[in-house]
Amino acid sequence: MGLNAASLSLLSLTILLVFSKVVTANNITLAFAKYSKFSTMSNLFIKTKLIVPISKYQTITVLAVSNDAISSITNRSEVELRNILMTHIVLDYYDELKLQGIREKSIMLTTLYQTTGLGEEMNGFLNLSKSEGRVYFGSEVKNSPLNAEYVSTVYHNPFNLSIIQISMPIVAPGLSLAIFPPPPPPVPVAPSPTPMDASVVPGPSPMNAATAPGPAADDNSSDSAVPKTPPATATATDTPEADSPAPAPSADNEKIEAADKAKPSSSASKAGSSFDVILLLAFLASFAGF
């Protein structure tokens, strides 16, 4: 009898656990169906296929947001919506009675998003804080605001399922898909300069030409690029002295030189003879006078 009683108790517990899971999934759908002001959030749970994952947990608290308040996130992608909605599923039970009994302090809550293994920098956790009798929710990520305030308890099945309303959705940092800035516009390629016609290129003005430095004053000129021509020191009629050998004297040249040397002697002798004749004639004239 004792064995049969133990087996019966184990079977009853198994049936209760299975039934609890089914009731949790059904109760979520039925609870939202009773309140039209949460129809948008209910449809988002169905759209993102979160009803089945939620039903795997026996104890959850859904942070519900009214249609007006949740409209701020409805334009996001399905992946973003799924991530955001999972942070509104707390893996613990909270209702109005339990919230009233909490002292004024902060409590860290684990959400369904944390179970995916994708949580980073505490964005899979929520912060529940109570101050002056009012309860606020927000992301556990550092410096995140606590601006989602508790409004009321919509549905509660003690220690199994609770749906409580908050004033606005909670969007934890890092849950949204990365938004990349648009790529910069392509840089236009500068066209290559068109060669100018030589006829239209302006020449240097007279003033500029007078002051423009010549090629010799160009600092960038290279000795190897422009050969330097030594200044001309002799005219075209000058005879090179060292570069070419002097021509050998010929016989005709010797006669000419001898004649040139003899000319001064003949002239001197003729001048002397004329002087003697003049003296003789003068003497004869003076004698005839006597």
PDB file of C-alpha atoms in Angstrom:
ATOM      1  CA  MET A   1       0.000   0.000   0.000  1.00  0.00           C
ATOM      2  CA  GLY A   2       2.820   2.363   0.862  1.00  0.00           C
ATOM      3  CA  LEU A   3       4.449   1.831  -2.553  1.00  0.00           C
ATOM      4  CA  ASN A   4       1.179   2.382  -4.310  1.00  0.00           C
ATOM      5  CA  ALA A   5       0.564   5.620  -2.395  1.00  0.00           C
ATOM      6  CA  ALA A   6       4.024   6.913  -3.272  1.00  0.00           C
ATOM      7  CA  SER A   7       3.526   6.058  -6.954  1.00  0.00           C
ATOM      8  CA  LEU A   8       0.160   7.781  -6.945  1.00  0.00           C
ATOM      9  CA  SER A   9       1.614  10.933  -5.398  1.00  0.00           C
ATOM     10  CA  LEU A  10       4.445  11.034  -7.963  1.00  0.00           C
ATOM     11  CA  LEU A  11       1.960  10.616 -10.810  1.00  0.00           C
ATOM     12  CA  SER A  12      -0.229  13.377  -9.442  1.00  0.00           C
ATOM     13  CA  LEU A  13       2.761  15.727  -9.180  1.00  0.00           C
ATOM     14  CA  THR A  14       3.776  14.977 -12.784  1.00  0.00           C
ATOM     15  CA  ILE A  15       0.263  15.671 -14.045  1.00  0.00           C
ATOM     16  CA  LEU A  16       0.182  18.906 -12.034  1.00  0.00           C
ATOM     17  CA  LEU A  17       3.456  20.100 -13.523  1.00  0.00           C
ATOM     18  CA  VAL A  18       2.328  19.345 -17.074  1.00  0.00           C
ATOM     19  CA  PHE A  19      -1.022  20.973 -16.433  1.00  0.00           C
ATOM     20  CA  SER A  20       0.657  24.036 -14.969  1.00  0.00           C
ATOM     21  CA  LYS A  21       2.691  24.535 -18.135  1.00  0.00           C
ATOM     22  CA  VAL A  22      -0.416  24.306 -20.292  1.00  0.00           C
ATOM     23  CA  VAL A  23      -2.341  26.664 -18.042  1.00  0.00           C
ATOM     24  CA  THR A  24       0.497  29.226 -18.138  1.00  0.00           C
ATOM     25  CA  ALA A  25       0.441  29.407 -21.958  1.00  0.00           C
ATOM     26  CA  ASN A  26      -3.329  29.526 -22.125  1.00  0.00           C
ATOM     27  CA  ASN A  27      -3.634  32.054 -19.337  1.00  0.00           C
ATOM     28  CA  ILE A  28      -1.326  34.510 -21.094  1.00  0.00           C
ATOM     29  CA  THR A  29      -3.486  34.456 -24.214  1.00  0.00           C
ATOM     30  CA  LEU A  30      -6.749  34.594 -22.285  1.00  0.00           C
ATOM     31  CA  ALA A  31      -5.558  37.310 -19.913  1.00  0.00           C
ATOM     32  CA  PHE A  32      -4.552  39.636 -22.741  1.00  0.00           C
ATOM     33  CA  ALA A  33      -7.762  38.843 -24.617  1.00  0.00           C
ATOM     34  CA  LYS A  34      -9.835  40.251 -21.770  1.00  0.00           C
ATOM     35  CA  TYR A  35      -8.162  43.661 -21.947  1.00  0.00           C
ATOM     36  CA  SER A  36      -8.275  45.404 -25.298  1.00  0.00           C
ATOM     37  CA  LYS A  37      -5.829  48.095 -24.198  1.00  0.00           C
ATOM     38  CA  PHE A  38      -3.071  45.435 -24.313  1.00  0.00           C
ATOM     39  CA  SER A  39      -4.059  43.995 -27.702  1.00  0.00           C
ATOM     40  CA  THR A  40      -0.981  45.420 -29.434  1.00  0.00           C
ATOM     41  CA  MET A  41       1.424  43.776 -27.014  1.00  0.00           C
ATOM     42  CA  SER A  42      -0.523  40.486 -27.210  1.00  0.00           C
ATOM     43  CA  ASN A  43      -0.251  40.540 -31.004  1.00  0.00           C
ATOM     44  CA  LEU A  44       3.502  41.267 -30.746  1.00  0.00           C
ATOM     45  CA  PHE A  45       3.992  38.215 -28.514  1.00  0.00           C
ATOM     46  CA  ILE A  46       2.273  36.093 -31.163  1.00  0.00           C
ATOM     47  CA  LYS A  47       4.117  37.776 -34.048  1.00  0.00           C
ATOM     48  CA  THR A  48       7.540  37.202 -32.469  1.00  0.00           C
ATOM     49  CA  LYS A  49       6.621  33.589 -31.482  1.00  0.00           C
ATOM     50  CA  LEU A  50       7.275  34.149 -27.777  1.00  0.00           C
ATOM     51  CA  ILE A  51       4.153  32.400 -26.448  1.00  0.00           C
ATOM     52  CA  VAL A  52       5.773  28.948 -26.668  1.00  0.00           C
ATOM     53  CA  PRO A  53       9.085  29.914 -24.955  1.00  0.00           C
ATOM     54  CA  ILE A  54       7.128  31.668 -22.205  1.00  0.00           C
ATOM     55  CA  SER A  55       5.017  28.570 -21.576  1.00  0.00           C
ATOM     56  CA  LYS A  56       8.130  26.571 -20.625  1.00  0.00           C
ATOM     57  CA  TYR A  57       8.381  28.455 -17.326  1.00  0.00           C
ATOM     58  CA  GLN A  58       6.008  27.818 -14.449  1.00  0.00           C
ATOM     59  CA  THR A  59       6.610  31.136 -12.698  1.00  0.00           C
ATOM     60  CA  ILE A  60       6.712  34.375 -14.673  1.00  0.00           C
ATOM     61  CA  THR A  61       5.648  37.995 -14.428  1.00  0.00           C
ATOM     62  CA  VAL A  62       4.737  39.862 -17.601  1.00  0.00           C
ATOM     63  CA  LEU A  63       5.361  43.608 -17.592  1.00  0.00           C
ATOM     64  CA  ALA A  64       2.514  44.746 -19.839  1.00  0.00           C
ATOM     65  CA  VAL A  65       2.412  48.061 -21.721  1.00  0.00           C
ATOM     66  CA  SER A  66      -0.759  49.687 -23.066  1.00  0.00           C
ATOM     67  CA  ASN A  67      -1.362  50.205 -26.773  1.00  0.00           C
ATOM     68  CA  ASP A  68      -0.613  53.931 -26.622  1.00  0.00           C
ATOM     69  CA  ALA A  69       2.643  53.512 -24.701  1.00  0.00           C
ATOM     70  CA  ILE A  70       3.999  50.586 -26.745  1.00  0.00           C
ATOM     71  CA  SER A  71       3.518  52.391 -30.067  1.00  0.00           C
ATOM     72  CA  SER A  72       6.998  53.918 -29.625  1.00  0.00           C
ATOM     73  CA  ILE A  73       8.663  50.563 -30.443  1.00  0.00           C
ATOM     74  CA  THR A  74       6.235  48.964 -32.907  1.00  0.00           C
ATOM     75  CA  ASN A  75       8.154  50.270 -35.931  1.00  0.00           C
ATOM     76  CA  ARG A  76      11.274  48.271 -35.049  1.00  0.00           C
ATOM     77  CA  SER A  77      12.329  45.061 -36.761  1.00  0.00           C
ATOM     78  CA  GLU A  78      10.994  41.709 -35.611  1.00  0.00           C
ATOM     79  CA  VAL A  79      14.363  40.761 -34.119  1.00  0.00           C
ATOM     80  CA  GLU A  80      14.510  43.978 -32.107  1.00  0.00           C
ATOM     81  CA  LEU A  81      10.927  43.563 -30.929  1.00  0.00           C
ATOM     82  CA  ARG A  82      11.599  39.990 -29.824  1.00  0.00           C
ATOM     83  CA  ASN A  83      14.637  41.044 -27.793  1.00  0.00           C
ATOM     84  CA  ILE A  84      12.795  43.950 -26.188  1.00  0.00           C
ATOM     85  CA  LEU A  85       9.695  41.872 -25.340  1.00  0.00           C
ATOM     86  CA  MET A  86      11.832  39.157 -23.711  1.00  0.00           C
ATOM     87  CA  THR A  87      13.091  41.723 -21.221  1.00  0.00           C
ATOM     88  CA  HIS A  88       9.454  42.266 -20.198  1.00  0.00           C
ATOM     89  CA  ILE A  89       9.187  38.621 -19.052  1.00  0.00           C
ATOM     90  CA  VAL A  90      10.511  38.358 -15.473  1.00  0.00           C
ATOM     91  CA  LEU A  91      11.384  34.842 -14.312  1.00  0.00           C
ATOM     92  CA  ASP A  92       9.824  35.373 -10.891  1.00  0.00           C
ATOM     93  CA  TYR A  93       6.432  36.160  -9.438  1.00  0.00           C
ATOM     94  CA  TYR A  94       5.391  39.706  -8.499  1.00  0.00           C
ATOM     95  CA  ASP A  95       1.925  41.072  -7.898  1.00  0.00           C
ATOM     96  CA  GLU A  96       0.531  44.081  -6.069  1.00  0.00           C
ATOM     97  CA  LEU A  97       0.644  42.400  -2.674  1.00  0.00           C
ATOM     98  CA  LYS A  98       4.288  41.378  -3.067  1.00  0.00           C
ATOM     99  CA  LEU A  99       5.323  44.803  -4.366  1.00  0.00           C
ATOM    100  CA  GLN A 100       3.695  46.506  -1.393  1.00  0.00           C
ATOM    101  CA  GLY A 101       5.657  44.314   1.000  1.00  0.00           C
ATOM    102  CA  ILE A 102       9.031  45.214  -0.549  1.00  0.00           C
ATOM    103  CA  ARG A 103      11.097  47.644   1.456  1.00  0.00           C
ATOM    104  CA  GLU A 104      12.456  50.721  -0.269  1.00  0.00           C
ATOM    105  CA  LYS A 105      15.452  49.239  -1.997  1.00  0.00           C
ATOM    106  CA  SER A 106      16.614  47.985  -5.400  1.00  0.00           C
ATOM    107  CA  ILE A 107      16.203  44.389  -6.585  1.00  0.00           C
ATOM    108  CA  MET A 108      17.800  42.784  -9.644  1.00  0.00           C
ATOM    109  CA  LEU A 109      15.362  40.744 -11.747  1.00  0.00           C
ATOM    110  CA  THR A 110      16.276  38.057 -14.294  1.00  0.00           C
ATOM    111  CA  THR A 111      14.425  38.222 -17.608  1.00  0.00           C
ATOM    112  CA  LEU A 112      13.762  35.720 -20.395  1.00  0.00           C
ATOM    113  CA  TYR A 113      16.339  37.475 -22.579  1.00  0.00           C
ATOM    114  CA  GLN A 114      19.109  36.464 -20.168  1.00  0.00           C
ATOM    115  CA  THR A 115      18.377  32.773 -20.842  1.00  0.00           C
ATOM    116  CA  THR A 116      19.264  33.179 -24.537  1.00  0.00           C
ATOM    117  CA  GLY A 117      22.952  33.629 -23.728  1.00  0.00           C
ATOM    118  CA  LEU A 118      23.001  36.848 -25.749  1.00  0.00           C
ATOM    119  CA  GLY A 119      22.929  39.174 -22.765  1.00  0.00           C
ATOM    120  CA  GLU A 120      25.784  41.658 -22.546  1.00  0.00           C
ATOM    121  CA  GLU A 121      26.641  44.235 -19.888  1.00  0.00           C
ATOM    122  CA  MET A 122      23.640  43.269 -17.715  1.00  0.00           C
ATOM    123  CA  ASN A 123      21.054  44.037 -20.419  1.00  0.00           C
ATOM    124  CA  GLY A 124      19.374  40.716 -19.616  1.00  0.00           C
ATOM    125  CA  PHE A 125      18.493  41.961 -16.128  1.00  0.00           C
ATOM    126  CA  LEU A 126      16.076  44.575 -14.812  1.00  0.00           C
ATOM    127  CA  ASN A 127      16.296  46.881 -11.818  1.00  0.00           C
ATOM    128  CA  LEU A 128      13.251  47.102  -9.571  1.00  0.00           C
ATOM    129  CA  SER A 129      13.426  50.084  -7.207  1.00  0.00           C
ATOM    130  CA  LYS A 130      10.943  51.325  -4.632  1.00  0.00           C
ATOM    131  CA  SER A 131      11.018  54.949  -3.514  1.00  0.00           C
ATOM    132  CA  GLU A 132       8.411  56.789  -1.415  1.00  0.00           C
ATOM    133  CA  GLY A 133       5.942  53.969  -1.917  1.00  0.00           C
ATOM    134  CA  ARG A 134       6.238  53.982  -5.732  1.00  0.00           C
ATOM    135  CA  VAL A 135       7.790  51.181  -7.764  1.00  0.00           C
ATOM    136  CA  TYR A 136       9.936  51.748 -10.849  1.00  0.00           C
ATOM    137  CA  PHE A 137      11.497  49.397 -13.415  1.00  0.00           C
ATOM    138  CA  GLY A 138      14.456  49.907 -15.714  1.00  0.00           C
ATOM    139  CA  SER A 139      17.414  48.162 -17.288  1.00  0.00           C
ATOM    140  CA  GLU A 140      20.195  46.959 -14.998  1.00  0.00           C
ATOM    141  CA  VAL A 141      22.779  48.383 -17.410  1.00  0.00           C
ATOM    142  CA  LYS A 142      24.773  51.115 -15.726  1.00  0.00           C
ATOM    143  CA  ASN A 143      23.313  54.641 -15.959  1.00  0.00           C
ATOM    144  CA  SER A 144      20.031  53.350 -17.449  1.00  0.00           C
ATOM    145  CA  PRO A 145      16.954  55.349 -16.383  1.00  0.00           C
ATOM    146  CA  LEU A 146      14.276  53.935 -14.069  1.00  0.00           C
ATOM    147  CA  ASN A 147      11.304  55.584 -15.744  1.00  0.00           C
ATOM    148  CA  ALA A 148       8.860  52.683 -16.223  1.00  0.00           C
ATOM    149  CA  GLU A 149       6.508  53.017 -13.244  1.00  0.00           C
ATOM    150  CA  TYR A 150       4.241  50.308 -11.863  1.00  0.00           C
ATOM    151  CA  VAL A 151       0.571  51.113 -12.606  1.00  0.00           C
ATOM    152  CA  SER A 152      -1.542  48.151 -11.499  1.00  0.00           C
ATOM    153  CA  THR A 153      -1.867  44.352 -11.467  1.00  0.00           C
ATOM    154  CA  VAL A 154      -3.871  43.137 -14.462  1.00  0.00           C
ATOM    155  CA  TYR A 155      -3.944  39.388 -13.803  1.00  0.00           C
ATOM    156  CA  HIS A 156      -2.478  37.132 -11.126  1.00  0.00           C
ATOM    157  CA  ASN A 157      -2.402  33.424 -10.490  1.00  0.00           C
ATOM    158  CA  PRO A 158      -0.368  33.242  -7.260  1.00  0.00           C
ATOM    159  CA  PHE A 159       3.166  31.895  -7.683  1.00  0.00           C
ATOM    160  CA  ASN A 160       2.472  30.941 -11.292  1.00  0.00           C
ATOM    161  CA  LEU A 161       1.589  33.845 -13.576  1.00  0.00           C
ATOM    162  CA  SER A 162       1.225  37.559 -13.002  1.00  0.00           C
ATOM    163  CA  ILE A 163       0.608  40.349 -15.500  1.00  0.00           C
ATOM    164  CA  ILE A 164       1.297  43.855 -14.201  1.00  0.00           C
ATOM    165  CA  GLN A 165       1.044  47.111 -16.121  1.00  0.00           C
ATOM    166  CA  ILE A 166       3.954  49.560 -16.368  1.00  0.00           C
ATOM    167  CA  SER A 167       3.827  53.091 -17.749  1.00  0.00           C
ATOM    168  CA  MET A 168       6.198  52.645 -20.695  1.00  0.00           C
ATOM    169  CA  PRO A 169       8.324  50.002 -22.468  1.00  0.00           C
ATOM    170  CA  ILE A 170      11.857  49.255 -21.294  1.00  0.00           C
ATOM    171  CA  VAL A 171      14.522  49.275 -24.003  1.00  0.00           C
ATOM    172  CA  ALA A 172      17.830  48.050 -22.611  1.00  0.00           C
ATOM    173  CA  PRO A 173      21.011  49.351 -24.286  1.00  0.00           C
ATOM    174  CA  GLY A 174      22.391  46.907 -26.840  1.00  0.00           C
ATOM    175  CA  LEU A 175      19.123  45.101 -27.616  1.00  0.00           C
ATOM    176  CA  SER A 176      18.407  46.990 -30.800  1.00  0.00           C
ATOM    177  CA  LEU A 177      20.183  46.090 -33.999  1.00  0.00           C
ATOM    178  CA  ALA A 178      23.166  48.237 -34.782  1.00  0.00           C
ATOM    179  CA  ILE A 179      22.319  51.177 -37.034  1.00  0.00           C
ATOM    180  CA  PHE A 180      25.244  52.045 -39.259  1.00  0.00           C
ATOM    181  CA  PRO A 181      25.677  55.525 -40.745  1.00  0.00           C
ATOM    182  CA  PRO A 182      25.228  55.776 -44.502  1.00  0.00           C
ATOM    183  CA  PRO A 183      28.444  55.351 -46.464  1.00  0.00           C
ATOM    184  CA  PRO A 184      30.155  58.578 -47.473  1.00  0.00           C
ATOM    185  CA  PRO A 185      29.563  59.729 -51.056  1.00  0.00           C
ATOM    186  CA  PRO A 186      32.244  58.665 -53.535  1.00  0.00           C
ATOM    187  CA  VAL A 187      35.042  61.140 -53.941  1.00  0.00           C
ATOM    188  CA  PRO A 188      34.964  62.572 -57.492  1.00  0.00           C
ATOM    189  CA  VAL A 189      38.133  61.951 -59.471  1.00  0.00           C
ATOM    190  CA  ALA A 190      39.724  65.196 -60.583  1.00  0.00           C
ATOM    191  CA  PRO A 191      40.069  65.329 -64.402  1.00  0.00           C
ATOM    192  CA  SER A 192      43.575  65.465 -65.795  1.00  0.00           C
ATOM    193  CA  PRO A 193      44.599  68.980 -66.894  1.00  0.00           C
ATOM    194  CA  THR A 194      44.003  69.678 -70.585  1.00  0.00           C
ATOM    195  CA  PRO A 195      47.174  70.799 -72.377  1.00  0.00           C
ATOM    196  CA  MET A 196      46.844  74.470 -73.311  1.00  0.00           C
ATOM    197  CA  ASP A 197      47.432  75.682 -76.820  1.00  0.00           C
ATOM    198  CA  ALA A 198      50.757  77.497 -77.152  1.00  0.00           C
ATOM    199  CA  SER A 199      49.006  80.280 -79.059  1.00  0.00           C
ATOM    200  CA  VAL A 200      46.806  81.161 -76.115  1.00  0.00           C
ATOM    201  CA  VAL A 201      49.429  80.849 -73.389  1.00  0.00           C
ATOM    202  CA  PRO A 202      50.198  84.391 -72.233  1.00  0.00           C
ATOM    203  CA  GLY A 203      53.829  85.395 -72.524  1.00  0.00           C
ATOM    204  CA  PRO A 204      55.738  87.177 -69.795  1.00  0.00           C
ATOM    205  CA  SER A 205      55.063  90.897 -69.444  1.00  0.00           C
ATOM    206  CA  PRO A 206      57.929  93.322 -70.094  1.00  0.00           C
ATOM    207  CA  MET A 207      58.220  94.192 -66.419  1.00  0.00           C
ATOM    208  CA  ASN A 208      58.350  90.579 -65.405  1.00  0.00           C
ATOM    209  CA  ALA A 209      60.786  89.760 -68.191  1.00  0.00           C
ATOM    210  CA  ALA A 210      63.136  92.499 -66.999  1.00  0.00           C
ATOM    211  CA  THR A 211      63.171  91.248 -63.448  1.00  0.00           C
ATOM    212  CA  ALA A 212      62.987  87.538 -64.151  1.00  0.00           C
ATOM    213  CA  PRO A 213      66.225  85.746 -63.304  1.00  0.00           C
ATOM    214  CA  GLY A 214      68.129  84.171 -66.130  1.00  0.00           C
ATOM    215  CA  PRO A 215      69.105  80.535 -66.369  1.00  0.00           C
ATOM    216  CA  ALA A 216      72.354  81.228 -64.520  1.00  0.00           C
ATOM    217  CA  ALA A 217      70.425  82.405 -61.427  1.00  0.00           C
ATOM    218  CA  ASP A 218      68.247  79.316 -61.176  1.00  0.00           C
ATOM    219  CA  ASP A 219      69.090  77.543 -57.948  1.00  0.00           C
ATOM    220  CA  ASN A 220      67.532  74.313 -59.142  1.00  0.00           C
ATOM    221  CA  SER A 221      69.682  74.002 -62.280  1.00  0.00           C
ATOM    222  CA  SER A 222      72.072  71.095 -62.348  1.00  0.00           C
ATOM    223  CA  ASP A 223      75.705  71.265 -63.486  1.00  0.00           C
ATOM    224  CA  SER A 224      75.358  67.891 -65.139  1.00  0.00           C
ATOM    225  CA  ALA A 225      72.102  68.733 -66.888  1.00  0.00           C
ATOM    226  CA  VAL A 226      73.243  71.969 -68.583  1.00  0.00           C
ATOM    227  CA  PRO A 227      76.899  71.967 -69.747  1.00  0.00           C
ATOM    228  CA  LYS A 228      78.707  75.176 -68.968  1.00  0.00           C
ATOM    229  CA  THR A 229      80.386  76.848 -71.982  1.00  0.00           C
ATOM    230  CA  PRO A 230      83.500  78.838 -71.043  1.00  0.00           C
ATOM    231  CA  PRO A 231      83.352  82.481 -72.068  1.00  0.00           C
ATOM    232  CA  ALA A 232      85.004  83.300 -75.375  1.00  0.00           C
ATOM    233  CA  THR A 233      88.303  85.149 -74.738  1.00  0.00           C
ATOM    234  CA  ALA A 234      89.577  85.284 -78.333  1.00  0.00           C
ATOM    235  CA  THR A 235      88.124  86.530 -81.578  1.00  0.00           C
ATOM    236  CA  ALA A 236      87.749  84.483 -84.700  1.00  0.00           C
ATOM    237  CA  THR A 237      91.069  85.884 -86.081  1.00  0.00           C
ATOM    238  CA  ASP A 238      93.084  84.978 -82.976  1.00  0.00           C
ATOM    239  CA  THR A 239      95.581  82.216 -83.518  1.00  0.00           C
ATOM    240  CA  PRO A 240      95.561  79.480 -80.797  1.00  0.00           C
ATOM    241  CA  GLU A 241      98.814  79.542 -78.917  1.00  0.00           C
ATOM    242  CA  ALA A 242      98.966  76.253 -77.089  1.00  0.00           C
ATOM    243  CA  ASP A 243      96.271  74.046 -78.547  1.00  0.00           C
ATOM    244  CA  SER A 244      97.811  73.745 -82.107  1.00  0.00           C
ATOM    245  CA  PRO A 245     101.564  73.750 -83.080  1.00  0.00           C
ATOM    246  CA  ALA A 246     102.967  76.773 -84.958  1.00  0.00           C
ATOM    247  CA  PRO A 247     103.549  76.193 -88.707  1.00  0.00           C
ATOM    248  CA  ALA A 248     107.155  75.633 -89.835  1.00  0.00           C
ATOM    249  CA  PRO A 249     108.757  78.577 -91.704  1.00  0.00           C
ATOM    250  CA  SER A 250     109.002  78.113 -95.527  1.00  0.00           C
ATOM    251  CA  ALA A 251     111.602  79.541 -98.013  1.00  0.00           C
ATOM    252  CA  ASP A 252     109.189  82.211 -99.273  1.00  0.00           C
ATOM    253  CA  ASN A 253     108.515  83.365 -95.781  1.00  0.00           C
ATOM    254  CA  GLU A 254     112.272  83.708 -95.162  1.00  0.00           C
ATOM    255  CA  LYS A 255     112.710  85.924 -98.296  1.00  0.00           C
ATOM    256  CA  ILE A 256     109.802  88.124 -97.257  1.00  0.00           C
ATOM    257  CA  GLU A 257     111.232  88.536 -93.793  1.00  0.00           C
ATOM    258  CA  ALA A 258     114.676  89.355 -95.244  1.00  0.00           C
ATOM    259  CA  ALA A 259     113.155  91.971 -97.576  1.00  0.00           C
ATOM    260  CA  ASP A 260     111.220  93.504 -94.654  1.00  0.00           C
ATOM    261  CA  LYS A 261     114.461  93.770 -92.707  1.00  0.00           C
ATOM    262  CA  ALA A 262     116.313  95.314 -95.665  1.00  0.00           C
ATOM    263  CA  LYS A 263     113.752  98.058 -96.349  1.00  0.00           C
ATOM    264  CA  PRO A 264     114.679 100.343 -93.470  1.00  0.00           C
ATOM    265  CA  SER A 265     118.389 100.295 -94.534  1.00  0.00           C
ATOM    266  CA  SER A 266     117.613 101.331 -98.169  1.00  0.00           C
ATOM    267  CA  SER A 267     115.376 104.156 -97.048  1.00  0.00           C
ATOM    268  CA  ALA A 268     118.032 105.427 -94.704  1.00  0.00           C
ATOM    269  CA  SER A 269     120.689 105.329 -97.408  1.00  0.00           C
ATOM    270  CA  LYS A 270     118.461 107.200 -99.861  1.00  0.00           C
ATOM    271  CA  ALA A 271     117.717 109.806 -97.281  1.00  0.00           C
ATOM    272  CA  GLY A 272     121.427 110.237 -96.660  1.00  0.00           C
ATOM    273  CA  SER A 273     122.234 110.659-100.404  1.00  0.00           C
ATOM    274  CA  SER A 274     119.511 113.278-100.860  1.00  0.00           C
ATOM    275  CA  PHE A 275     120.879 115.246 -97.933  1.00  0.00           C
ATOM    276  CA  ASP A 276     124.383 115.236 -99.497  1.00  0.00           C
ATOM    277  CA  VAL A 277     123.060 116.489-102.838  1.00  0.00           C
ATOM    278  CA  ILE A 278     121.204 119.304-101.134  1.00  0.00           C
ATOM    279  CA  LEU A 279     124.354 120.351 -99.293  1.00  0.00           C
ATOM    280  CA  LEU A 280     126.332 120.277-102.550  1.00  0.00           C
ATOM    281  CA  LEU A 281     123.815 122.422-104.402  1.00  0.00           C
ATOM    282  CA  ALA A 282     123.726 124.871-101.578  1.00  0.00           C
ATOM    283  CA  PHE A 283     127.488 125.128-101.623  1.00  0.00           C
ATOM    284  CA  LEU A 284     127.525 125.687-105.391  1.00  0.00           C
ATOM    285  CA  ALA A 285     124.860 128.360-105.120  1.00  0.00           C
ATOM    286  CA  SER A 286     126.766 130.214-102.501  1.00  0.00           C
ATOM    287  CA  PHE A 287     129.909 130.058-104.554  1.00  0.00           C
ATOM    288  CA  ALA A 288     128.123 131.432-107.644  1.00  0.00           C
ATOM    289  CA  GLY A 289     127.040 134.354-105.628  1.00  0.00           C
ATOM    290  CA  PHE A 290     130.543 135.359-104.873  1.00  0.00           C
TER     291      PHE A 290
END
